[in-house]
PDB file of C-alpha atoms in Angstrom:
ATOM      1  CA  MET A   1     128.786 -50.430  81.091  1.00  0.00           C
ATOM      2  CA  LYS A   2     130.753 -52.883  83.096  1.00  0.00           C
ATOM      3  CA  HIS A   3     128.303 -55.611  82.105  1.00  0.00           C
ATOM      4  CA  VAL A   4     128.817 -54.765  78.392  1.00  0.00           C
ATOM      5  CA  LEU A   5     132.610 -54.896  78.888  1.00  0.00           C
ATOM      6  CA  SER A   6     132.361 -58.272  80.620  1.00  0.00           C
ATOM      7  CA  ILE A   7     130.336 -59.631  77.672  1.00  0.00           C
ATOM      8  CA  LEU A   8     132.772 -58.295  75.098  1.00  0.00           C
ATOM      9  CA  LEU A   9     135.751 -59.783  77.051  1.00  0.00           C
ATOM     10  CA  ALA A  10     133.944 -63.139  77.288  1.00  0.00           C
ATOM     11  CA  ILE A  11     133.229 -63.156  73.490  1.00  0.00           C
ATOM     12  CA  SER A  12     136.876 -62.131  72.786  1.00  0.00           C
ATOM     13  CA  LEU A  13     138.118 -65.025  74.973  1.00  0.00           C
ATOM     14  CA  LEU A  14     135.819 -67.547  73.221  1.00  0.00           C
ATOM     15  CA  LEU A  15     136.887 -66.348  69.801  1.00  0.00           C
ATOM     16  CA  SER A  16     140.594 -66.569  70.695  1.00  0.00           C
ATOM     17  CA  LEU A  17     140.126 -70.045  72.000  1.00  0.00           C
ATOM     18  CA  GLY A  18     138.273 -71.007  68.868  1.00  0.00           C
ATOM     19  CA  PHE A  19     141.132 -69.754  66.717  1.00  0.00           C
ATOM     20  CA  ALA A  20     143.708 -71.508  68.864  1.00  0.00           C
ATOM     21  CA  SER A  21     141.775 -74.744  68.476  1.00  0.00           C
ATOM     22  CA  ALA A  22     141.569 -74.305  64.721  1.00  0.00           C
ATOM     23  CA  ALA A  23     145.315 -73.611  64.547  1.00  0.00           C
ATOM     24  CA  GLU A  24     146.066 -76.703  66.661  1.00  0.00           C
ATOM     25  CA  ASP A  25     143.953 -78.796  64.206  1.00  0.00           C
ATOM     26  CA  THR A  26     145.808 -77.464  61.144  1.00  0.00           C
ATOM     27  CA  LEU A  27     148.531 -79.708  59.714  1.00  0.00           C
ATOM     28  CA  ARG A  28     151.384 -77.305  58.893  1.00  0.00           C
ATOM     29  CA  VAL A  29     153.552 -78.100  55.819  1.00  0.00           C
ATOM     30  CA  VAL A  30     156.662 -76.408  54.636  1.00  0.00           C
ATOM     31  CA  ALA A  31     158.660 -77.060  51.370  1.00  0.00           C
ATOM     32  CA  LEU A  32     161.472 -75.583  49.428  1.00  0.00           C
ATOM     33  CA  LYS A  33     161.178 -73.731  46.173  1.00  0.00           C
ATOM     34  CA  GLY A  34     161.900 -76.186  43.455  1.00  0.00           C
ATOM     35  CA  PRO A  35     161.039 -79.802  42.539  1.00  0.00           C
ATOM     36  CA  THR A  36     160.306 -81.009  46.119  1.00  0.00           C
ATOM     37  CA  ALA A  37     157.394 -78.591  46.325  1.00  0.00           C
ATOM     38  CA  MET A  38     155.923 -79.173  42.947  1.00  0.00           C
ATOM     39  CA  GLY A  39     154.242 -82.357  43.738  1.00  0.00           C
ATOM     40  CA  MET A  40     151.910 -80.759  46.335  1.00  0.00           C
ATOM     41  CA  VAL A  41     150.491 -77.872  44.195  1.00  0.00           C
ATOM     42  CA  GLU A  42     147.240 -79.605  43.405  1.00  0.00           C
ATOM     43  CA  LEU A  43     146.620 -80.167  47.119  1.00  0.00           C
ATOM     44  CA  MET A  44     147.653 -76.640  47.953  1.00  0.00           C
ATOM     45  CA  ASN A  45     145.152 -75.347  45.405  1.00  0.00           C
ATOM     46  CA  GLU A  46     142.261 -77.003  47.188  1.00  0.00           C
ATOM     47  CA  ASN A  47     142.643 -74.485  50.016  1.00  0.00           C
ATOM     48  CA  ASP A  48     141.600 -77.035  52.597  1.00  0.00           C
ATOM     49  CA  PRO A  49     141.556 -75.370  56.003  1.00  0.00           C
ATOM     50  CA  ALA A  50     142.944 -78.640  57.459  1.00  0.00           C
ATOM     51  CA  TYR A  51     146.285 -77.774  55.940  1.00  0.00           C
ATOM     52  CA  SER A  52     148.561 -74.781  55.803  1.00  0.00           C
ATOM     53  CA  PHE A  53     151.434 -74.583  53.318  1.00  0.00           C
ATOM     54  CA  GLU A  54     154.599 -72.455  53.313  1.00  0.00           C
ATOM     55  CA  ILE A  55     157.119 -72.346  50.546  1.00  0.00           C
ATOM     56  CA  VAL A  56     160.634 -71.063  51.606  1.00  0.00           C
ATOM     57  CA  SER A  57     163.836 -70.521  49.588  1.00  0.00           C
ATOM     58  CA  ASP A  58     166.496 -72.152  51.832  1.00  0.00           C
ATOM     59  CA  ILE A  59     166.853 -75.336  53.861  1.00  0.00           C
ATOM     60  CA  THR A  60     168.358 -73.328  56.694  1.00  0.00           C
ATOM     61  CA  MET A  61     164.817 -71.878  57.201  1.00  0.00           C
ATOM     62  CA  VAL A  62     163.218 -75.364  57.384  1.00  0.00           C
ATOM     63  CA  THR A  63     165.318 -77.239  59.884  1.00  0.00           C
ATOM     64  CA  PRO A  64     164.620 -74.842  62.774  1.00  0.00           C
ATOM     65  CA  MET A  65     160.928 -75.097  62.038  1.00  0.00           C
ATOM     66  CA  ILE A  66     161.034 -78.817  62.525  1.00  0.00           C
ATOM     67  CA  ALA A  67     163.277 -78.611  65.587  1.00  0.00           C
ATOM     68  CA  GLN A  68     161.134 -75.997  67.246  1.00  0.00           C
ATOM     69  CA  GLY A  69     157.850 -77.735  66.348  1.00  0.00           C
ATOM     70  CA  THR A  70     156.408 -74.826  64.286  1.00  0.00           C
ATOM     71  CA  VAL A  71     155.653 -77.141  61.351  1.00  0.00           C
ATOM     72  CA  ASP A  72     154.510 -80.732  61.270  1.00  0.00           C
ATOM     73  CA  ILE A  73     155.559 -82.078  57.857  1.00  0.00           C
ATOM     74  CA  ALA A  74     158.440 -80.807  55.779  1.00  0.00           C
ATOM     75  CA  ALA A  75     159.913 -81.519  52.342  1.00  0.00           C
ATOM     76  CA  VAL A  76     163.686 -81.689  52.759  1.00  0.00           C
ATOM     77  CA  PRO A  77     166.807 -83.117  51.062  1.00  0.00           C
ATOM     78  CA  ALA A  78     167.100 -86.804  51.732  1.00  0.00           C
ATOM     79  CA  ASN A  79     170.358 -86.526  53.687  1.00  0.00           C
ATOM     80  CA  VAL A  80     168.952 -83.646  55.777  1.00  0.00           C
ATOM     81  CA  ALA A  81     166.258 -86.034  56.980  1.00  0.00           C
ATOM     82  CA  ALA A  82     168.909 -88.468  58.123  1.00  0.00           C
ATOM     83  CA  VAL A  83     170.908 -85.711  59.832  1.00  0.00           C
ATOM     84  CA  LEU A  84     167.762 -84.538  61.705  1.00  0.00           C
ATOM     85  CA  TYR A  85     166.922 -88.129  62.704  1.00  0.00           C
ATOM     86  CA  ASN A  86     170.444 -88.675  64.088  1.00  0.00           C
ATOM     87  CA  ASN A  87     170.216 -85.412  66.139  1.00  0.00           C
ATOM     88  CA  PRO A  88     169.265 -86.436  69.658  1.00  0.00           C
ATOM     89  CA  ASP A  89     167.288 -83.231  70.112  1.00  0.00           C
ATOM     90  CA  VAL A  90     165.029 -83.840  67.093  1.00  0.00           C
ATOM     91  CA  ASP A  91     162.598 -86.723  66.519  1.00  0.00           C
ATOM     92  CA  VAL A  92     161.383 -87.195  62.977  1.00  0.00           C
ATOM     93  CA  LYS A  93     160.202 -89.996  60.710  1.00  0.00           C
ATOM     94  CA  VAL A  94     160.328 -90.202  56.916  1.00  0.00           C
ATOM     95  CA  LEU A  95     157.018 -90.504  55.149  1.00  0.00           C
ATOM     96  CA  CYS A  96     157.983 -90.921  51.526  1.00  0.00           C
ATOM     97  CA  VAL A  97     160.500 -90.092  48.834  1.00  0.00           C
ATOM     98  CA  ASN A  98     158.986 -87.191  46.915  1.00  0.00           C
ATOM     99  CA  THR A  99     161.662 -86.477  44.376  1.00  0.00           C
ATOM    100  CA  LEU A 100     164.230 -88.728  42.671  1.00  0.00           C
ATOM    101  CA  GLY A 101     167.338 -87.478  40.915  1.00  0.00           C
ATOM    102  CA  VAL A 102     167.164 -84.023  39.403  1.00  0.00           C
ATOM    103  CA  LEU A 103     170.908 -83.643  38.526  1.00  0.00           C
ATOM    104  CA  TYR A 104     172.002 -83.404  34.889  1.00  0.00           C
ATOM    105  CA  ILE A 105     175.213 -82.829  33.033  1.00  0.00           C
ATOM    106  CA  VAL A 106     174.611 -79.956  30.598  1.00  0.00           C
ATOM    107  CA  GLU A 107     177.162 -79.243  27.863  1.00  0.00           C
ATOM    108  CA  ASN A 108     177.846 -76.321  25.590  1.00  0.00           C
ATOM    109  CA  GLY A 109     178.664 -78.570  22.599  1.00  0.00           C
ATOM    110  CA  ASP A 110     178.310 -82.201  21.641  1.00  0.00           C
ATOM    111  CA  THR A 111     181.253 -84.153  23.009  1.00  0.00           C
ATOM    112  CA  VAL A 112     179.888 -85.817  26.159  1.00  0.00           C
ATOM    113  CA  HIS A 113     177.956 -89.047  25.574  1.00  0.00           C
ATOM    114  CA  SER A 114     179.054 -91.149  28.502  1.00  0.00           C
ATOM    115  CA  VAL A 115     180.537 -90.583  31.947  1.00  0.00           C
ATOM    116  CA  ALA A 116     183.875 -91.631  30.539  1.00  0.00           C
ATOM    117  CA  ASP A 117     183.785 -88.563  28.250  1.00  0.00           C
ATOM    118  CA  LEU A 118     184.108 -86.393  31.391  1.00  0.00           C
ATOM    119  CA  ALA A 119     187.702 -87.567  31.929  1.00  0.00           C
ATOM    120  CA  GLY A 120     190.041 -84.567  31.972  1.00  0.00           C
ATOM    121  CA  ARG A 121     187.214 -82.087  31.596  1.00  0.00           C
ATOM    122  CA  THR A 122     186.204 -79.218  33.895  1.00  0.00           C
ATOM    123  CA  ILE A 123     182.718 -79.433  35.356  1.00  0.00           C
ATOM    124  CA  TYR A 124     181.075 -76.384  36.878  1.00  0.00           C
ATOM    125  CA  ALA A 125     178.978 -77.519  39.847  1.00  0.00           C
ATOM    126  CA  SER A 126     177.410 -76.355  43.113  1.00  0.00           C
ATOM    127  CA  GLY A 127     176.765 -78.420  46.252  1.00  0.00           C
ATOM    128  CA  ALA A 128     180.286 -79.061  47.553  1.00  0.00           C
ATOM    129  CA  GLY A 129     180.057 -81.002  50.753  1.00  0.00           C
ATOM    130  CA  ALA A 130     176.407 -81.959  50.046  1.00  0.00           C
ATOM    131  CA  THR A 131     174.508 -84.587  48.096  1.00  0.00           C
ATOM    132  CA  PRO A 132     175.391 -83.221  44.563  1.00  0.00           C
ATOM    133  CA  GLU A 133     179.088 -83.762  45.279  1.00  0.00           C
ATOM    134  CA  TYR A 134     178.625 -87.226  46.656  1.00  0.00           C
ATOM    135  CA  ALA A 135     176.367 -88.321  43.746  1.00  0.00           C
ATOM    136  CA  LEU A 136     178.797 -86.976  41.217  1.00  0.00           C
ATOM    137  CA  ASN A 137     181.800 -88.573  42.945  1.00  0.00           C
ATOM    138  CA  TYR A 138     180.020 -91.909  43.127  1.00  0.00           C
ATOM    139  CA  ILE A 139     179.211 -91.886  39.454  1.00  0.00           C
ATOM    140  CA  LEU A 140     182.666 -90.663  38.321  1.00  0.00           C
ATOM    141  CA  SER A 141     184.453 -93.222  40.489  1.00  0.00           C
ATOM    142  CA  ALA A 142     182.321 -96.071  39.253  1.00  0.00           C
ATOM    143  CA  ALA A 143     183.216 -95.043  35.687  1.00  0.00           C
ATOM    144  CA  GLY A 144     186.923 -94.981  36.586  1.00  0.00           C
ATOM    145  CA  VAL A 145     187.062 -91.182  35.934  1.00  0.00           C
ATOM    146  CA  GLU A 146     189.658 -89.799  38.343  1.00  0.00           C
ATOM    147  CA  ASP A 147     190.928 -86.678  36.550  1.00  0.00           C
ATOM    148  CA  ALA A 148     187.776 -84.622  36.005  1.00  0.00           C
ATOM    149  CA  GLN A 149     188.209 -81.206  37.485  1.00  0.00           C
ATOM    150  CA  ILE A 150     185.261 -79.931  39.493  1.00  0.00           C
ATOM    151  CA  GLU A 151     185.048 -76.173  39.708  1.00  0.00           C
ATOM    152  CA  TRP A 152     182.797 -75.640  42.661  1.00  0.00           C
ATOM    153  CA  LYS A 153     180.528 -72.571  42.783  1.00  0.00           C
ATOM    154  CA  SER A 154     178.494 -71.335  45.765  1.00  0.00           C
ATOM    155  CA  GLU A 155     175.206 -71.334  43.961  1.00  0.00           C
ATOM    156  CA  HIS A 156     173.530 -72.995  40.991  1.00  0.00           C
ATOM    157  CA  THR A 157     173.032 -69.583  39.398  1.00  0.00           C
ATOM    158  CA  GLU A 158     176.802 -69.165  39.276  1.00  0.00           C
ATOM    159  CA  CYS A 159     177.185 -72.533  37.554  1.00  0.00           C
ATOM    160  CA  LEU A 160     174.586 -71.432  35.013  1.00  0.00           C
ATOM    161  CA  ALA A 161     176.409 -68.122  34.361  1.00  0.00           C
ATOM    162  CA  ALA A 162     179.724 -69.972  33.978  1.00  0.00           C
ATOM    163  CA  LEU A 163     178.271 -72.454  31.568  1.00  0.00           C
ATOM    164  CA  LEU A 164     176.626 -69.727  29.409  1.00  0.00           C
ATOM    165  CA  ASN A 165     179.927 -67.808  29.217  1.00  0.00           C
ATOM    166  CA  ASP A 166     182.084 -70.852  28.272  1.00  0.00           C
ATOM    167  CA  GLY A 167     181.807 -71.891  24.656  1.00  0.00           C
ATOM    168  CA  ASN A 168     182.965 -75.430  25.623  1.00  0.00           C
ATOM    169  CA  GLY A 169     181.561 -75.472  29.105  1.00  0.00           C
ATOM    170  CA  ILE A 170     180.102 -78.447  31.081  1.00  0.00           C
ATOM    171  CA  ALA A 171     178.060 -78.088  34.158  1.00  0.00           C
ATOM    172  CA  MET A 172     176.188 -80.273  36.598  1.00  0.00           C
ATOM    173  CA  LEU A 173     172.856 -78.531  37.086  1.00  0.00           C
ATOM    174  CA  PRO A 174     169.705 -79.572  38.970  1.00  0.00           C
ATOM    175  CA  GLN A 175     166.249 -78.894  37.708  1.00  0.00           C
ATOM    176  CA  PRO A 176     164.838 -76.352  37.101  1.00  0.00           C
ATOM    177  CA  PHE A 177     168.237 -74.761  36.432  1.00  0.00           C
ATOM    178  CA  ALA A 178     169.004 -77.246  33.661  1.00  0.00           C
ATOM    179  CA  THR A 179     165.837 -76.246  31.881  1.00  0.00           C
ATOM    180  CA  THR A 180     166.570 -72.637  32.430  1.00  0.00           C
ATOM    181  CA  ALA A 181     169.965 -73.084  30.854  1.00  0.00           C
ATOM    182  CA  LEU A 182     168.470 -74.719  27.677  1.00  0.00           C
ATOM    183  CA  MET A 183     165.968 -71.871  27.428  1.00  0.00           C
ATOM    184  CA  LYS A 184     168.776 -69.309  27.500  1.00  0.00           C
ATOM    185  CA  ASN A 185     171.097 -70.851  24.914  1.00  0.00           C
ATOM    186  CA  GLU A 186     170.081 -73.058  22.020  1.00  0.00           C
ATOM    187  CA  ASN A 187     173.606 -74.524  21.799  1.00  0.00           C
ATOM    188  CA  LEU A 188     173.282 -76.179  25.225  1.00  0.00           C
ATOM    189  CA  ARG A 189     172.176 -79.810  25.511  1.00  0.00           C
ATOM    190  CA  VAL A 190     171.562 -82.310  28.256  1.00  0.00           C
ATOM    191  CA  ALA A 191     174.415 -84.703  27.897  1.00  0.00           C
ATOM    192  CA  LEU A 192     173.752 -87.042  30.796  1.00  0.00           C
ATOM    193  CA  SER A 193     171.124 -87.749  33.495  1.00  0.00           C
ATOM    194  CA  LEU A 194     172.773 -88.705  36.744  1.00  0.00           C
ATOM    195  CA  THR A 195     169.637 -90.493  37.649  1.00  0.00           C
ATOM    196  CA  GLU A 196     170.021 -92.817  34.607  1.00  0.00           C
ATOM    197  CA  GLU A 197     173.701 -93.320  35.312  1.00  0.00           C
ATOM    198  CA  TRP A 198     172.917 -94.208  38.979  1.00  0.00           C
ATOM    199  CA  ASP A 199     170.249 -96.690  37.965  1.00  0.00           C
ATOM    200  CA  ALA A 200     172.687 -98.352  35.469  1.00  0.00           C
ATOM    201  CA  LEU A 201     175.214 -98.839  38.217  1.00  0.00           C
ATOM    202  CA  GLN A 202     172.586-100.319  40.577  1.00  0.00           C
ATOM    203  CA  ALA A 203     170.936-102.566  37.987  1.00  0.00           C
ATOM    204  CA  GLU A 204     172.649-105.772  39.124  1.00  0.00           C
ATOM    205  CA  ALA A 205     172.266-105.060  42.869  1.00  0.00           C
ATOM    206  CA  ASP A 206     170.073-107.437  44.939  1.00  0.00           C
ATOM    207  CA  GLU A 207     168.282-104.406  46.381  1.00  0.00           C
ATOM    208  CA  PRO A 208     168.999-101.522  44.020  1.00  0.00           C
ATOM    209  CA  SER A 209     169.042 -98.011  45.528  1.00  0.00           C
ATOM    210  CA  MET A 210     167.915 -94.881  43.742  1.00  0.00           C
ATOM    211  CA  LEU A 211     169.370 -91.435  43.379  1.00  0.00           C
ATOM    212  CA  ILE A 212     167.154 -89.413  45.633  1.00  0.00           C
ATOM    213  CA  THR A 213     166.726 -85.611  45.964  1.00  0.00           C
ATOM    214  CA  GLY A 214     164.042 -85.070  48.507  1.00  0.00           C
ATOM    215  CA  VAL A 215     161.708 -86.705  51.082  1.00  0.00           C
ATOM    216  CA  LEU A 216     158.813 -85.815  53.267  1.00  0.00           C
ATOM    217  CA  ILE A 217     159.374 -85.985  56.993  1.00  0.00           C
ATOM    218  CA  VAL A 218     157.010 -85.686  59.909  1.00  0.00           C
ATOM    219  CA  ARG A 219     157.653 -84.773  63.519  1.00  0.00           C
ATOM    220  CA  ALA A 220     157.351 -87.991  65.409  1.00  0.00           C
ATOM    221  CA  GLU A 221     155.366 -86.367  68.207  1.00  0.00           C
ATOM    222  CA  TYR A 222     152.808 -85.114  65.693  1.00  0.00           C
ATOM    223  CA  ALA A 223     152.586 -88.419  63.928  1.00  0.00           C
ATOM    224  CA  GLN A 224     151.988 -90.238  67.215  1.00  0.00           C
ATOM    225  CA  ALA A 225     149.295 -87.835  68.299  1.00  0.00           C
ATOM    226  CA  HIS A 226     147.553 -87.524  64.939  1.00  0.00           C
ATOM    227  CA  PRO A 227     148.108 -90.777  62.851  1.00  0.00           C
ATOM    228  CA  ASP A 228     144.799 -90.398  61.005  1.00  0.00           C
ATOM    229  CA  ALA A 229     145.631 -86.865  59.927  1.00  0.00           C
ATOM    230  CA  VAL A 230     149.077 -87.938  58.677  1.00  0.00           C
ATOM    231  CA  ASN A 231     147.651 -90.921  56.759  1.00  0.00           C
ATOM    232  CA  ALA A 232     144.918 -88.824  55.137  1.00  0.00           C
ATOM    233  CA  PHE A 233     147.467 -86.152  54.138  1.00  0.00           C
ATOM    234  CA  MET A 234     149.754 -88.746  52.555  1.00  0.00           C
ATOM    235  CA  ASP A 235     146.895 -90.258  50.532  1.00  0.00           C
ATOM    236  CA  ARG A 236     145.965 -86.795  49.260  1.00  0.00           C
ATOM    237  CA  TYR A 237     149.559 -85.892  48.659  1.00  0.00           C
ATOM    238  CA  ALA A 238     150.062 -89.093  46.531  1.00  0.00           C
ATOM    239  CA  ALA A 239     146.932 -88.104  44.495  1.00  0.00           C
ATOM    240  CA  SER A 240     148.399 -84.621  44.013  1.00  0.00           C
ATOM    241  CA  VAL A 241     151.742 -86.029  42.731  1.00  0.00           C
ATOM    242  CA  ALA A 242     149.851 -88.228  40.236  1.00  0.00           C
ATOM    243  CA  TRP A 243     147.870 -85.185  39.068  1.00  0.00           C
ATOM    244  CA  VAL A 244     150.995 -83.070  38.573  1.00  0.00           C
ATOM    245  CA  ASN A 245     152.648 -85.722  36.476  1.00  0.00           C
ATOM    246  CA  GLU A 246     149.559 -86.356  34.390  1.00  0.00           C
ATOM    247  CA  ASN A 247     148.576 -82.670  33.860  1.00  0.00           C
ATOM    248  CA  VAL A 248     151.868 -80.836  33.295  1.00  0.00           C
ATOM    249  CA  GLU A 249     150.479 -77.626  31.766  1.00  0.00           C
ATOM    250  CA  GLU A 250     147.863 -77.087  34.532  1.00  0.00           C
ATOM    251  CA  ALA A 251     150.395 -78.051  37.201  1.00  0.00           C
ATOM    252  CA  ALA A 252     152.977 -75.669  35.748  1.00  0.00           C
ATOM    253  CA  ALA A 253     150.465 -72.830  36.032  1.00  0.00           C
ATOM    254  CA  LEU A 254     149.956 -73.601  39.766  1.00  0.00           C
ATOM    255  CA  VAL A 255     153.735 -73.890  40.263  1.00  0.00           C
ATOM    256  CA  GLY A 256     154.108 -70.444  38.849  1.00  0.00           C
ATOM    257  CA  GLN A 257     151.094 -69.132  40.817  1.00  0.00           C
ATOM    258  CA  TYR A 258     152.667 -70.304  44.099  1.00  0.00           C
ATOM    259  CA  ASP A 259     156.061 -68.750  43.111  1.00  0.00           C
ATOM    260  CA  ILE A 260     157.885 -72.093  43.201  1.00  0.00           C
ATOM    261  CA  VAL A 261     159.466 -71.615  39.770  1.00  0.00           C
ATOM    262  CA  PRO A 262     158.233 -69.606  36.778  1.00  0.00           C
ATOM    263  CA  GLU A 263     155.394 -71.276  34.852  1.00  0.00           C
ATOM    264  CA  ALA A 264     157.277 -71.414  31.563  1.00  0.00           C
ATOM    265  CA  VAL A 265     160.223 -73.129  33.232  1.00  0.00           C
ATOM    266  CA  ALA A 266     157.941 -75.527  35.173  1.00  0.00           C
ATOM    267  CA  LYS A 267     156.121 -76.590  31.941  1.00  0.00           C
ATOM    268  CA  LEU A 268     159.464 -77.892  30.563  1.00  0.00           C
ATOM    269  CA  ALA A 269     161.035 -78.973  33.817  1.00  0.00           C
ATOM    270  CA  ILE A 270     158.285 -81.071  35.438  1.00  0.00           C
ATOM    271  CA  PRO A 271     158.767 -84.133  33.255  1.00  0.00           C
ATOM    272  CA  ALA A 272     162.493 -84.093  34.158  1.00  0.00           C
ATOM    273  CA  CYS A 273     161.986 -83.552  37.858  1.00  0.00           C
ATOM    274  CA  ASN A 274     161.153 -87.168  38.747  1.00  0.00           C
ATOM    275  CA  ILE A 275     158.390 -86.244  41.158  1.00  0.00           C
ATOM    276  CA  VAL A 276     157.184 -89.331  43.005  1.00  0.00           C
ATOM    277  CA  CYS A 277     155.595 -90.528  46.145  1.00  0.00           C
ATOM    278  CA  ILE A 278     157.432 -93.776  47.140  1.00  0.00           C
ATOM    279  CA  ARG A 279     156.181 -95.260  50.446  1.00  0.00           C
ATOM    280  CA  GLY A 280     156.406 -98.445  52.419  1.00  0.00           C
ATOM    281  CA  GLU A 281     158.946-101.130  51.799  1.00  0.00           C
ATOM    282  CA  GLU A 282     160.064 -99.620  48.489  1.00  0.00           C
ATOM    283  CA  LEU A 283     160.889 -96.432  50.395  1.00  0.00           C
ATOM    284  CA  VAL A 284     163.064 -98.359  52.789  1.00  0.00           C
ATOM    285  CA  VAL A 285     165.075-100.139  50.133  1.00  0.00           C
ATOM    286  CA  ALA A 286     165.574 -97.073  47.924  1.00  0.00           C
ATOM    287  CA  LEU A 287     166.333 -94.546  50.622  1.00  0.00           C
ATOM    288  CA  SER A 288     168.502 -96.748  52.901  1.00  0.00           C
ATOM    289  CA  GLY A 289     170.616 -97.751  49.887  1.00  0.00           C
ATOM    290  CA  TYR A 290     171.112 -94.140  48.878  1.00  0.00           C
ATOM    291  CA  LEU A 291     172.064 -93.044  52.342  1.00  0.00           C
ATOM    292  CA  THR A 292     174.482 -95.893  52.585  1.00  0.00           C
ATOM    293  CA  VAL A 293     176.230 -94.614  49.461  1.00  0.00           C
ATOM    294  CA  LEU A 294     176.514 -91.186  51.104  1.00  0.00           C
ATOM    295  CA  TYR A 295     177.672 -92.618  54.401  1.00  0.00           C
ATOM    296  CA  GLU A 296     180.494 -94.536  52.677  1.00  0.00           C
ATOM    297  CA  GLN A 297     181.783 -91.297  51.200  1.00  0.00           C
ATOM    298  CA  ASN A 298     181.328 -89.133  54.296  1.00  0.00           C
ATOM    299  CA  PRO A 299     179.426 -90.320  57.469  1.00  0.00           C
ATOM    300  CA  ARG A 300     178.678 -86.697  58.348  1.00  0.00           C
ATOM    301  CA  ALA A 301     176.568 -86.410  55.189  1.00  0.00           C
ATOM    302  CA  VAL A 302     173.882 -88.458  56.942  1.00  0.00           C
ATOM    303  CA  GLY A 303     174.508 -87.343  60.540  1.00  0.00           C
ATOM    304  CA  GLY A 304     177.104 -89.949  61.429  1.00  0.00           C
ATOM    305  CA  ALA A 305     175.061 -93.165  60.767  1.00  0.00           C
ATOM    306  CA  VAL A 306     172.624 -94.673  58.322  1.00  0.00           C
ATOM    307  CA  PRO A 307     169.268 -94.376  60.198  1.00  0.00           C
ATOM    308  CA  ASP A 308     167.870 -97.411  61.963  1.00  0.00           C
ATOM    309  CA  ASP A 309     164.397 -98.857  61.725  1.00  0.00           C
ATOM    310  CA  GLY A 310     162.899 -96.098  63.819  1.00  0.00           C
ATOM    311  CA  PHE A 311     163.353 -93.726  60.801  1.00  0.00           C
ATOM    312  CA  TRP A 312     160.451 -95.182  58.778  1.00  0.00           C
ATOM    313  CA  TYR A 313     156.896 -94.136  59.232  1.00  0.00           C
ATOM    314  CA  GLY A 314     154.281 -96.887  58.826  1.00  0.00           C
ATOM    315  CA  VAL A 315     156.756 -99.576  58.115  1.00  0.00           C
ATOM    316  CA  GLU A 316     157.061-102.540  60.495  1.00  0.00           C
ATOM    317  CA  PRO A 317     160.818-103.326  61.405  1.00  0.00           C
TER     318      PRO A 317
END
């Protein structure tokens, strides 16, 4: 009997070691519900045991995962990546921009056709003290609009409700909330794309920046220990992004399947979500320029400083 128990214990130990090894070899990825997760759905659907994916609802759930090393790669807001990098207790590198601007001015009516038309108007918005506020301020200021009244809400759903209840309302909404708004009220229209307005302001710059929503970051420790795994993941992620943009209906079905946003919303929203995979030198120019704009408005938005050359993965300083 003792011999049998010894054999069983030995088998149990070997199995547990095998599972531990498999877990250590799995690249762990986390993303937020919304556009920053949409680009990876084709890769998620391959069910490759080399990767594990988790979709969460709030950025406050993601940052501890990175800090504690329970995930290896994360899709996060662009400024959060800078804040983490500037935290002496966290070491991350940015892999790519995965989502450009997703902010839109949505109007209940037909009076806003330029940023100048927002003068003296009330705009429902969410994201005070975060990138939506800084992006909106940058664009309003550049257009000389100083008297727009921003009515800040705590959540995008509150902005949507306020817009739907105001016959002459104007709101700044991100995707997919902008699409959801249009689906709920046929009188609503997308008046302005903040991405297009940003690009127009940057058109004459020597190194034009972009309005950026999200990026992928990797724990520096993991990247140093597993460069081949990171590079392979990024190649497959880029392929997934291309597939999503080229196969909107099939991608929308997967977005719904993984409970990122409902399929019907995703089908309309994906073309407006600016899902990309920008790497290398283009990443450096676009993201550093964007973070500089945020820094000039509020240094705390990027953790006190625009990240230095150590921020970039796979780019020689």
